[in-house]
Amino acid sequence: MHRYAQKLHHLLRSLLLLSLITATSAQAAEKIDLIIDTDPGADDVVALLFALASPEELNIRALTTVAGNVRLDKTSRNARLAREWAGREEVPVYAGAPKPLMRTPIYAENIHGKEGLSGVTVHEPKKGLAEGNAVNYLIDTLKKAKPHSITIAMLGPQTNLALALIQEPEIVQGIKEVVIMGGAHFNGGNITPVAEFNLFADPQAAEVVLKSGVKLTYLPLDVTHKILTSDARLKQIAALNNHAGKIVGDILNEYVKGDMEHYGIPGGPVHDATVIAYLLKPELFTGRSVNVAIDSREGITFGQTVVDWYDGLKAPKNAFWVENGDAQGFFDLLTQRLARLK
Ligand code: RIB
Ligand code: CA
């Protein structure tokens, strides 16, 4: 009997071990079901190439475009360009809102260039837009998605998601979390002394998203301005000797000039790409849960994100606010993923 009991013990132990390994590997392999909402935009294109080069972790359902850095026709063309450069033309691109919810539209051609893509020559990509508007795509997809299964990377003004939430509030059921490039607290603004561009471009939309109660993570200027290009980091990308490295090098060399001059800093931020790095390797970043309020009143603080970092108001924590990141870790990961592209 003793030998039998021993064999049974070993068998049960091996089965337990096997089930543990299977569960862990299944968890590790669990992909992020992702929609990227974007206003390309130089740093958006870098973020898109970064994401499209990471199919093991990111199941990119679609790119949805919005007016922001430049007008909608150009942000939509640039999203299609990024898709073509990444060799991922199976990913649909849906064009969305041509203007903000309420305010008069603003653009950032002075930073991103007339075509919205500094440093490179654009062309009309072969593959066109998907049929239908991005807002309807968001509604249809999020309504029928498994509960809290879809992540949204928000790289521009939040107009598309806000319109979808206003039309069909129950779409929150399909949203796992929204990871937003936007806002500023410790850093101060880049459009006004207190407002960051994406929030300033449509604060009412950001308020709708904030009040929807979905899980929010903000990557504000507080962190993006700590993850700056340098000669060495740009050389690292150029040394890839592939088309993607060339494109990203040419874009960044031009794009960062504005911030370097404005802030008198030795390098420039790659704002939107930090959202993708956060999704791929959150351990590169640190932050805390805070209460965030958005000022959408006319006046000097229009578009400001008011962050209760020290919890003085004891208000509900409605967002995770990232305020630091590993700059070299970011560029190493970005370079490693760009190396996979043509
Ligand atoms: O403030 C930086 C943000 O505004 C980035 O998303 C950039 O692309 C612009 O949209
Ligand atoms: Ca952007």
mmCIF file of C-alpha atoms and ligand atoms in Angstrom:
data_model
loop_
_atom_site.group_PDB
_atom_site.id
_atom_site.type_symbol
_atom_site.label_atom_id
_atom_site.label_comp_id
_atom_site.label_asym_id
_atom_site.label_seq_id
_atom_site.Cartn_x
_atom_site.Cartn_y
_atom_site.Cartn_z
ATOM 1 C CA MET A 1 0.000 0.000 0.000
ATOM 2 C CA HIS A 2 2.827 2.366 0.906
ATOM 3 C CA ARG A 3 4.384 2.203 -2.632
ATOM 4 C CA TYR A 4 0.955 2.896 -4.159
ATOM 5 C CA ALA A 5 0.406 5.945 -1.942
ATOM 6 C CA GLN A 6 3.880 7.231 -2.846
ATOM 7 C CA LYS A 7 3.164 6.893 -6.626
ATOM 8 C CA LEU A 8 -0.165 8.670 -6.184
ATOM 9 C CA HIS A 9 1.525 11.494 -4.263
ATOM 10 C CA HIS A 10 4.112 12.008 -7.039
ATOM 11 C CA LEU A 11 1.390 11.913 -9.719
ATOM 12 C CA LEU A 12 -0.748 14.498 -7.938
ATOM 13 C CA ARG A 13 2.279 16.728 -7.367
ATOM 14 C CA SER A 14 3.244 16.606 -11.076
ATOM 15 C CA LEU A 15 -0.336 17.370 -12.109
ATOM 16 C CA LEU A 16 -0.416 20.362 -9.770
ATOM 17 C CA LEU A 17 2.897 21.625 -11.134
ATOM 18 C CA LEU A 18 1.697 21.199 -14.714
ATOM 19 C CA SER A 19 -1.499 23.125 -14.067
ATOM 20 C CA LEU A 20 0.481 25.940 -12.441
ATOM 21 C CA ILE A 21 2.859 26.197 -15.417
ATOM 22 C CA THR A 22 -0.044 26.171 -17.877
ATOM 23 C CA ALA A 23 -1.900 28.878 -15.977
ATOM 24 C CA THR A 24 1.175 31.119 -15.730
ATOM 25 C CA SER A 25 2.147 30.752 -19.365
ATOM 26 C CA ALA A 26 -1.465 31.377 -20.414
ATOM 27 C CA GLN A 27 -1.497 34.545 -18.293
ATOM 28 C CA ALA A 28 1.862 35.693 -19.675
ATOM 29 C CA ALA A 29 0.661 35.080 -23.209
ATOM 30 C CA GLU A 30 -2.634 36.944 -22.697
ATOM 31 C CA LYS A 31 -2.660 39.647 -25.390
ATOM 32 C CA ILE A 32 -4.002 43.163 -24.906
ATOM 33 C CA ASP A 33 -7.070 43.724 -27.119
ATOM 34 C CA LEU A 34 -6.278 47.269 -28.225
ATOM 35 C CA ILE A 35 -7.816 50.188 -30.127
ATOM 36 C CA ILE A 36 -5.446 53.108 -30.732
ATOM 37 C CA ASP A 37 -7.137 56.506 -31.030
ATOM 38 C CA THR A 38 -4.718 58.958 -32.562
ATOM 39 C CA ASP A 39 -4.039 62.306 -34.272
ATOM 40 C CA PRO A 40 -0.810 61.547 -36.213
ATOM 41 C CA GLY A 41 1.302 63.651 -35.642
ATOM 42 C CA ALA A 42 4.983 62.894 -35.478
ATOM 43 C CA ASP A 43 5.100 61.222 -32.064
ATOM 44 C CA ASP A 44 1.838 59.395 -32.848
ATOM 45 C CA VAL A 45 3.511 57.760 -35.861
ATOM 46 C CA VAL A 46 6.436 56.637 -33.702
ATOM 47 C CA ALA A 47 3.904 55.193 -31.237
ATOM 48 C CA LEU A 48 2.018 53.438 -34.042
ATOM 49 C CA LEU A 49 5.169 51.828 -35.468
ATOM 50 C CA PHE A 50 6.132 50.786 -31.914
ATOM 51 C CA ALA A 51 2.713 49.179 -31.343
ATOM 52 C CA LEU A 52 2.389 47.604 -34.785
ATOM 53 C CA ALA A 53 5.813 45.985 -34.261
ATOM 54 C CA SER A 54 4.559 44.279 -31.084
ATOM 55 C CA PRO A 55 1.928 41.726 -32.190
ATOM 56 C CA GLU A 56 2.879 39.210 -29.437
ATOM 57 C CA GLU A 57 1.553 41.532 -26.756
ATOM 58 C CA LEU A 58 -0.871 43.787 -28.658
ATOM 59 C CA ASN A 59 -3.864 42.577 -30.648
ATOM 60 C CA ILE A 60 -4.541 45.875 -32.417
ATOM 61 C CA ARG A 61 -8.199 45.795 -33.426
ATOM 62 C CA ALA A 62 -8.167 49.156 -35.219
ATOM 63 C CA LEU A 63 -6.686 52.622 -35.435
ATOM 64 C CA THR A 64 -9.261 55.415 -35.001
ATOM 65 C CA THR A 65 -8.275 58.902 -36.062
ATOM 66 C CA VAL A 66 -9.269 62.336 -34.826
ATOM 67 C CA ALA A 67 -8.440 65.927 -35.764
ATOM 68 C CA GLY A 68 -5.746 67.350 -33.497
ATOM 69 C CA ASN A 69 -2.173 67.992 -34.539
ATOM 70 C CA VAL A 70 -3.516 68.552 -38.049
ATOM 71 C CA ARG A 71 -6.896 68.234 -39.753
ATOM 72 C CA LEU A 72 -8.678 64.885 -39.938
ATOM 73 C CA ASP A 73 -7.869 64.124 -43.572
ATOM 74 C CA LYS A 74 -4.160 64.378 -42.764
ATOM 75 C CA THR A 75 -4.227 62.545 -39.434
ATOM 76 C CA SER A 76 -6.113 59.753 -41.220
ATOM 77 C CA ARG A 77 -3.623 59.661 -44.097
ATOM 78 C CA ASN A 78 -0.726 59.585 -41.636
ATOM 79 C CA ALA A 79 -2.264 56.699 -39.687
ATOM 80 C CA ARG A 80 -2.541 54.760 -42.959
ATOM 81 C CA LEU A 81 1.111 55.662 -43.710
ATOM 82 C CA ALA A 82 2.283 54.299 -40.350
ATOM 83 C CA ARG A 83 0.311 51.112 -40.994
ATOM 84 C CA GLU A 84 1.952 50.756 -44.443
ATOM 85 C CA TRP A 85 5.458 51.417 -43.077
ATOM 86 C CA ALA A 86 4.874 48.759 -40.410
ATOM 87 C CA GLY A 87 3.656 46.239 -42.982
ATOM 88 C CA ARG A 88 0.405 45.814 -41.033
ATOM 89 C CA GLU A 89 -2.229 46.765 -43.606
ATOM 90 C CA GLU A 90 -4.677 44.264 -42.181
ATOM 91 C CA VAL A 91 -5.338 46.691 -39.314
ATOM 92 C CA PRO A 92 -8.342 48.881 -40.237
ATOM 93 C CA VAL A 93 -8.175 52.669 -39.945
ATOM 94 C CA TYR A 94 -11.458 54.458 -39.160
ATOM 95 C CA ALA A 95 -11.669 58.250 -39.442
ATOM 96 C CA GLY A 96 -13.532 59.968 -36.604
ATOM 97 C CA ALA A 97 -14.308 63.459 -35.364
ATOM 98 C CA PRO A 98 -13.201 66.364 -37.577
ATOM 99 C CA LYS A 99 -13.473 68.849 -34.704
ATOM 100 C CA PRO A 100 -13.709 69.099 -30.909
ATOM 101 C CA LEU A 101 -17.002 68.803 -29.001
ATOM 102 C CA MET A 102 -17.451 72.517 -28.349
ATOM 103 C CA ARG A 103 -14.350 74.696 -28.575
ATOM 104 C CA THR A 104 -13.006 76.144 -31.817
ATOM 105 C CA PRO A 105 -10.506 73.706 -33.348
ATOM 106 C CA ILE A 106 -6.786 74.237 -32.776
ATOM 107 C CA TYR A 107 -3.930 72.489 -34.556
ATOM 108 C CA ALA A 108 -0.171 72.090 -34.037
ATOM 109 C CA GLU A 109 1.222 72.441 -37.570
ATOM 110 C CA ASN A 110 3.946 74.647 -36.118
ATOM 111 C CA ILE A 111 5.294 71.567 -34.347
ATOM 112 C CA HIS A 112 4.257 68.694 -36.623
ATOM 113 C CA GLY A 113 4.529 70.459 -39.985
ATOM 114 C CA LYS A 114 1.844 71.234 -42.592
ATOM 115 C CA GLU A 115 1.389 67.524 -43.406
ATOM 116 C CA GLY A 116 1.434 66.563 -39.723
ATOM 117 C CA LEU A 117 4.601 64.553 -40.132
ATOM 118 C CA SER A 118 7.816 66.493 -39.661
ATOM 119 C CA GLY A 119 11.047 65.337 -41.252
ATOM 120 C CA VAL A 120 9.661 62.921 -43.838
ATOM 121 C CA THR A 121 8.050 63.111 -47.275
ATOM 122 C CA VAL A 122 4.495 61.824 -47.190
ATOM 123 C CA HIS A 123 2.630 59.982 -49.962
ATOM 124 C CA GLU A 124 -0.902 58.655 -50.463
ATOM 125 C CA PRO A 125 -0.836 55.143 -48.924
ATOM 126 C CA LYS A 126 -2.114 52.263 -51.054
ATOM 127 C CA LYS A 127 -4.755 51.032 -48.645
ATOM 128 C CA GLY A 128 -7.679 53.320 -47.837
ATOM 129 C CA LEU A 129 -9.834 53.941 -44.799
ATOM 130 C CA ALA A 130 -12.269 51.345 -43.463
ATOM 131 C CA GLU A 131 -15.966 51.927 -44.183
ATOM 132 C CA GLY A 132 -17.770 53.840 -41.466
ATOM 133 C CA ASN A 133 -16.972 56.426 -38.842
ATOM 134 C CA ALA A 134 -14.642 55.799 -35.890
ATOM 135 C CA VAL A 135 -17.315 56.794 -33.360
ATOM 136 C CA ASN A 136 -19.741 54.172 -34.689
ATOM 137 C CA TYR A 137 -16.904 51.622 -34.781
ATOM 138 C CA LEU A 138 -16.171 52.323 -31.101
ATOM 139 C CA ILE A 139 -19.857 51.997 -30.187
ATOM 140 C CA ASP A 140 -20.404 48.758 -32.136
ATOM 141 C CA THR A 141 -17.165 47.163 -30.926
ATOM 142 C CA LEU A 142 -17.428 48.148 -27.251
ATOM 143 C CA LYS A 143 -21.131 47.274 -26.997
ATOM 144 C CA LYS A 144 -20.581 43.671 -28.110
ATOM 145 C CA ALA A 145 -17.126 43.185 -26.536
ATOM 146 C CA LYS A 146 -16.641 40.786 -23.644
ATOM 147 C CA PRO A 147 -16.959 42.666 -20.317
ATOM 148 C CA HIS A 148 -14.012 44.979 -19.698
ATOM 149 C CA SER A 149 -11.930 43.340 -22.422
ATOM 150 C CA ILE A 150 -10.752 46.200 -24.648
ATOM 151 C CA THR A 151 -7.969 48.672 -23.890
ATOM 152 C CA ILE A 152 -7.966 52.062 -25.615
ATOM 153 C CA ALA A 153 -4.679 53.896 -26.162
ATOM 154 C CA MET A 154 -5.609 57.582 -26.420
ATOM 155 C CA LEU A 155 -2.900 59.568 -28.200
ATOM 156 C CA GLY A 156 -4.788 62.731 -29.137
ATOM 157 C CA PRO A 157 -7.846 64.786 -28.169
ATOM 158 C CA GLN A 158 -10.463 62.468 -26.605
ATOM 159 C CA THR A 159 -13.303 63.552 -28.926
ATOM 160 C CA ASN A 160 -14.094 60.181 -30.551
ATOM 161 C CA LEU A 161 -14.487 58.293 -27.281
ATOM 162 C CA ALA A 162 -16.431 61.168 -25.730
ATOM 163 C CA LEU A 163 -18.921 61.179 -28.628
ATOM 164 C CA ALA A 164 -19.299 57.400 -28.346
ATOM 165 C CA LEU A 165 -19.922 57.645 -24.574
ATOM 166 C CA ILE A 166 -22.480 60.440 -25.039
ATOM 167 C CA GLN A 167 -24.379 58.442 -27.665
ATOM 168 C CA GLU A 168 -24.180 55.047 -25.907
ATOM 169 C CA PRO A 169 -23.044 55.303 -22.256
ATOM 170 C CA GLU A 170 -23.314 51.528 -21.828
ATOM 171 C CA ILE A 171 -20.229 50.995 -23.983
ATOM 172 C CA VAL A 172 -18.253 51.330 -20.739
ATOM 173 C CA GLN A 173 -19.038 47.628 -20.284
ATOM 174 C CA GLY A 174 -16.525 46.715 -22.994
ATOM 175 C CA ILE A 175 -13.674 48.951 -21.822
ATOM 176 C CA LYS A 176 -10.888 47.431 -19.742
ATOM 177 C CA GLU A 177 -8.967 50.703 -19.407
ATOM 178 C CA VAL A 178 -8.079 53.875 -21.281
ATOM 179 C CA VAL A 179 -4.370 54.778 -21.292
ATOM 180 C CA ILE A 180 -4.052 58.459 -22.162
ATOM 181 C CA MET A 181 -1.161 60.621 -23.272
ATOM 182 C CA GLY A 182 -2.243 63.980 -21.918
ATOM 183 C CA GLY A 183 -2.354 66.438 -19.096
ATOM 184 C CA ALA A 184 0.290 68.084 -16.972
ATOM 185 C CA HIS A 185 0.742 68.716 -13.283
ATOM 186 C CA PHE A 186 4.294 69.067 -11.984
ATOM 187 C CA ASN A 187 5.618 69.906 -15.435
ATOM 188 C CA GLY A 188 3.257 72.697 -16.433
ATOM 189 C CA GLY A 189 1.654 72.884 -19.846
ATOM 190 C CA ASN A 190 3.084 72.925 -23.393
ATOM 191 C CA ILE A 191 0.339 75.027 -24.967
ATOM 192 C CA THR A 192 -0.395 77.355 -22.054
ATOM 193 C CA PRO A 193 1.492 77.591 -18.755
ATOM 194 C CA VAL A 194 -0.896 74.980 -17.322
ATOM 195 C CA ALA A 195 -2.483 73.046 -20.224
ATOM 196 C CA GLU A 196 -1.111 70.216 -22.367
ATOM 197 C CA PHE A 197 -2.155 70.117 -26.061
ATOM 198 C CA ASN A 198 -4.456 67.027 -26.097
ATOM 199 C CA LEU A 199 -6.462 68.312 -23.126
ATOM 200 C CA PHE A 200 -6.425 71.932 -24.354
ATOM 201 C CA ALA A 201 -7.667 70.795 -27.785
ATOM 202 C CA ASP A 202 -10.845 69.284 -26.301
ATOM 203 C CA PRO A 203 -11.240 69.590 -22.494
ATOM 204 C CA GLN A 204 -14.980 68.883 -22.626
ATOM 205 C CA ALA A 205 -14.257 65.517 -24.267
ATOM 206 C CA ALA A 206 -11.687 64.669 -21.593
ATOM 207 C CA GLU A 207 -14.279 65.565 -18.937
ATOM 208 C CA VAL A 208 -16.838 63.189 -20.503
ATOM 209 C CA VAL A 209 -14.268 60.365 -20.463
ATOM 210 C CA LEU A 210 -13.208 61.171 -16.892
ATOM 211 C CA LYS A 211 -16.824 61.222 -15.641
ATOM 212 C CA SER A 212 -17.682 57.926 -17.382
ATOM 213 C CA GLY A 213 -15.918 56.090 -14.548
ATOM 214 C CA VAL A 214 -13.797 53.897 -16.815
ATOM 215 C CA LYS A 215 -10.358 52.879 -15.539
ATOM 216 C CA LEU A 216 -7.965 55.656 -16.607
ATOM 217 C CA THR A 217 -4.188 55.898 -16.686
ATOM 218 C CA TYR A 218 -2.660 59.226 -17.646
ATOM 219 C CA LEU A 219 0.873 59.614 -19.036
ATOM 220 C CA PRO A 220 1.215 63.408 -18.751
ATOM 221 C CA LEU A 221 4.040 65.779 -19.589
ATOM 222 C CA ASP A 222 5.286 65.053 -16.043
ATOM 223 C CA VAL A 223 6.645 61.745 -17.344
ATOM 224 C CA THR A 224 7.076 62.364 -21.079
ATOM 225 C CA HIS A 225 9.413 65.265 -20.357
ATOM 226 C CA LYS A 226 11.676 62.893 -18.402
ATOM 227 C CA ILE A 227 12.027 60.524 -21.362
ATOM 228 C CA LEU A 228 14.004 62.606 -23.820
ATOM 229 C CA THR A 229 15.915 61.893 -26.988
ATOM 230 C CA SER A 230 19.694 62.311 -27.010
ATOM 231 C CA ASP A 231 22.351 61.979 -29.709
ATOM 232 C CA ALA A 232 23.196 58.514 -28.394
ATOM 233 C CA ARG A 233 19.553 57.409 -28.368
ATOM 234 C CA LEU A 234 18.943 58.726 -31.878
ATOM 235 C CA LYS A 235 22.158 57.037 -33.056
ATOM 236 C CA GLN A 236 20.877 53.783 -31.496
ATOM 237 C CA ILE A 237 17.766 54.046 -33.689
ATOM 238 C CA ALA A 238 19.669 55.098 -36.811
ATOM 239 C CA ALA A 239 22.029 52.126 -36.347
ATOM 240 C CA LEU A 240 19.090 49.791 -37.031
ATOM 241 C CA ASN A 241 19.771 50.355 -40.713
ATOM 242 C CA ASN A 242 16.185 49.598 -41.667
ATOM 243 C CA HIS A 243 13.428 51.757 -43.123
ATOM 244 C CA ALA A 244 11.576 52.059 -39.809
ATOM 245 C CA GLY A 245 14.721 53.270 -38.036
ATOM 246 C CA LYS A 246 15.355 55.793 -40.786
ATOM 247 C CA ILE A 247 11.760 57.094 -40.698
ATOM 248 C CA VAL A 248 11.713 57.394 -36.890
ATOM 249 C CA GLY A 249 15.167 59.034 -36.853
ATOM 250 C CA ASP A 250 14.140 61.573 -39.494
ATOM 251 C CA ILE A 251 10.836 62.292 -37.737
ATOM 252 C CA LEU A 252 12.391 62.741 -34.290
ATOM 253 C CA ASN A 253 15.342 64.813 -35.450
ATOM 254 C CA GLU A 254 12.853 67.354 -36.770
ATOM 255 C CA TYR A 255 10.051 66.942 -34.220
ATOM 256 C CA VAL A 256 12.104 67.493 -31.064
ATOM 257 C CA LYS A 257 13.547 70.798 -32.233
ATOM 258 C CA GLY A 258 10.479 72.730 -31.054
ATOM 259 C CA ASP A 259 10.566 71.431 -27.479
ATOM 260 C CA MET A 260 14.355 71.637 -27.238
ATOM 261 C CA GLU A 261 14.209 75.301 -28.175
ATOM 262 C CA HIS A 262 11.132 76.159 -26.081
ATOM 263 C CA TYR A 263 12.401 74.487 -22.913
ATOM 264 C CA GLY A 264 16.142 74.839 -23.521
ATOM 265 C CA ILE A 265 16.609 71.090 -23.031
ATOM 266 C CA PRO A 266 19.182 68.754 -24.666
ATOM 267 C CA GLY A 267 16.574 66.429 -26.138
ATOM 268 C CA GLY A 268 12.863 66.172 -26.860
ATOM 269 C CA PRO A 269 9.988 64.004 -25.621
ATOM 270 C CA VAL A 270 8.312 61.275 -27.689
ATOM 271 C CA HIS A 271 5.026 61.763 -25.884
ATOM 272 C CA ASP A 272 2.672 59.223 -27.462
ATOM 273 C CA ALA A 273 5.191 56.377 -27.652
ATOM 274 C CA THR A 274 5.311 56.298 -23.832
ATOM 275 C CA VAL A 275 1.707 54.989 -23.868
ATOM 276 C CA ILE A 276 2.813 51.988 -25.928
ATOM 277 C CA ALA A 277 5.848 51.393 -23.713
ATOM 278 C CA TYR A 278 3.517 51.509 -20.687
ATOM 279 C CA LEU A 279 1.295 48.838 -22.239
ATOM 280 C CA LEU A 280 4.268 46.641 -23.157
ATOM 281 C CA LYS A 281 6.379 47.135 -20.012
ATOM 282 C CA PRO A 282 4.492 48.961 -17.230
ATOM 283 C CA GLU A 283 7.381 48.250 -14.855
ATOM 284 C CA LEU A 284 9.323 51.006 -16.634
ATOM 285 C CA PHE A 285 6.964 53.561 -15.057
ATOM 286 C CA THR A 286 5.824 54.722 -11.631
ATOM 287 C CA GLY A 287 2.876 56.798 -10.491
ATOM 288 C CA ARG A 288 -0.008 56.867 -8.060
ATOM 289 C CA SER A 289 -3.799 56.851 -7.984
ATOM 290 C CA VAL A 290 -5.070 60.387 -7.657
ATOM 291 C CA ASN A 291 -8.100 62.558 -8.092
ATOM 292 C CA VAL A 292 -7.940 64.476 -11.383
ATOM 293 C CA ALA A 293 -10.249 67.319 -12.369
ATOM 294 C CA ILE A 294 -10.271 69.058 -15.739
ATOM 295 C CA ASP A 295 -10.925 72.761 -16.159
ATOM 296 C CA SER A 296 -13.118 73.369 -19.232
ATOM 297 C CA ARG A 297 -14.132 76.937 -18.247
ATOM 298 C CA GLU A 298 -13.043 79.762 -20.539
ATOM 299 C CA GLY A 299 -10.026 81.555 -19.095
ATOM 300 C CA ILE A 300 -6.337 81.251 -18.270
ATOM 301 C CA THR A 301 -6.638 77.738 -16.846
ATOM 302 C CA PHE A 302 -8.713 76.346 -19.757
ATOM 303 C CA GLY A 303 -7.668 72.705 -20.376
ATOM 304 C CA GLN A 304 -5.735 72.361 -17.110
ATOM 305 C CA THR A 305 -5.621 68.982 -15.357
ATOM 306 C CA VAL A 306 -5.863 69.647 -11.632
ATOM 307 C CA VAL A 307 -4.180 66.711 -9.856
ATOM 308 C CA ASP A 308 -4.543 66.156 -6.103
ATOM 309 C CA TRP A 309 -1.158 64.418 -5.849
ATOM 310 C CA TYR A 310 -1.034 64.605 -2.007
ATOM 311 C CA ASP A 311 -4.733 63.692 -1.575
ATOM 312 C CA GLY A 312 -5.505 66.910 0.267
ATOM 313 C CA LEU A 313 -9.154 66.888 -0.800
ATOM 314 C CA LYS A 314 -9.697 63.212 0.081
ATOM 315 C CA ALA A 315 -11.661 63.048 -3.175
ATOM 316 C CA PRO A 316 -12.265 59.766 -5.045
ATOM 317 C CA LYS A 317 -9.204 58.539 -6.946
ATOM 318 C CA ASN A 318 -10.349 58.529 -10.581
ATOM 319 C CA ALA A 319 -7.071 58.027 -12.446
ATOM 320 C CA PHE A 320 -3.603 56.518 -12.172
ATOM 321 C CA TRP A 321 -1.161 59.375 -12.800
ATOM 322 C CA VAL A 322 2.267 58.331 -14.124
ATOM 323 C CA GLU A 323 4.964 60.788 -13.130
ATOM 324 C CA ASN A 324 8.228 58.925 -13.739
ATOM 325 C CA GLY A 325 9.780 56.506 -16.192
ATOM 326 C CA ASP A 326 13.013 54.744 -17.120
ATOM 327 C CA ALA A 327 14.213 56.789 -20.115
ATOM 328 C CA GLN A 328 16.929 54.405 -21.280
ATOM 329 C CA GLY A 329 14.637 51.436 -20.758
ATOM 330 C CA PHE A 330 12.072 53.180 -22.960
ATOM 331 C CA PHE A 331 14.510 53.832 -25.822
ATOM 332 C CA ASP A 332 15.972 50.325 -25.598
ATOM 333 C CA LEU A 333 12.483 48.815 -25.906
ATOM 334 C CA LEU A 334 11.471 51.202 -28.718
ATOM 335 C CA THR A 335 14.684 50.421 -30.643
ATOM 336 C CA GLN A 336 14.320 46.674 -30.085
ATOM 337 C CA ARG A 337 10.781 46.741 -31.514
ATOM 338 C CA LEU A 338 11.627 48.975 -34.482
ATOM 339 C CA ALA A 339 14.393 46.479 -35.340
ATOM 340 C CA ARG A 340 11.626 43.964 -36.150
ATOM 341 C CA LEU A 341 10.222 46.115 -38.942
ATOM 342 C CA LYS A 342 11.449 46.392 -42.509
HETATM 343 O O1 RIB B 1 1.196 67.358 -25.852
HETATM 344 C C1 RIB B 1 1.642 66.282 -26.630
HETATM 345 C C2 RIB B 1 0.504 65.639 -27.338
HETATM 346 O O2 RIB B 1 -0.116 66.566 -28.234
HETATM 347 C C3 RIB B 1 0.945 64.459 -28.234
HETATM 348 O O3 RIB B 1 -0.103 63.524 -28.326
HETATM 349 C C4 RIB B 1 1.171 65.117 -29.567
HETATM 350 O O4 RIB B 1 0.988 64.198 -30.649
HETATM 351 C C5 RIB B 1 0.061 66.137 -29.581
HETATM 352 O O5 RIB B 1 -1.111 65.482 -30.029
HETATM 353 CA CA CA B 2 -0.893 62.795 -30.510
#
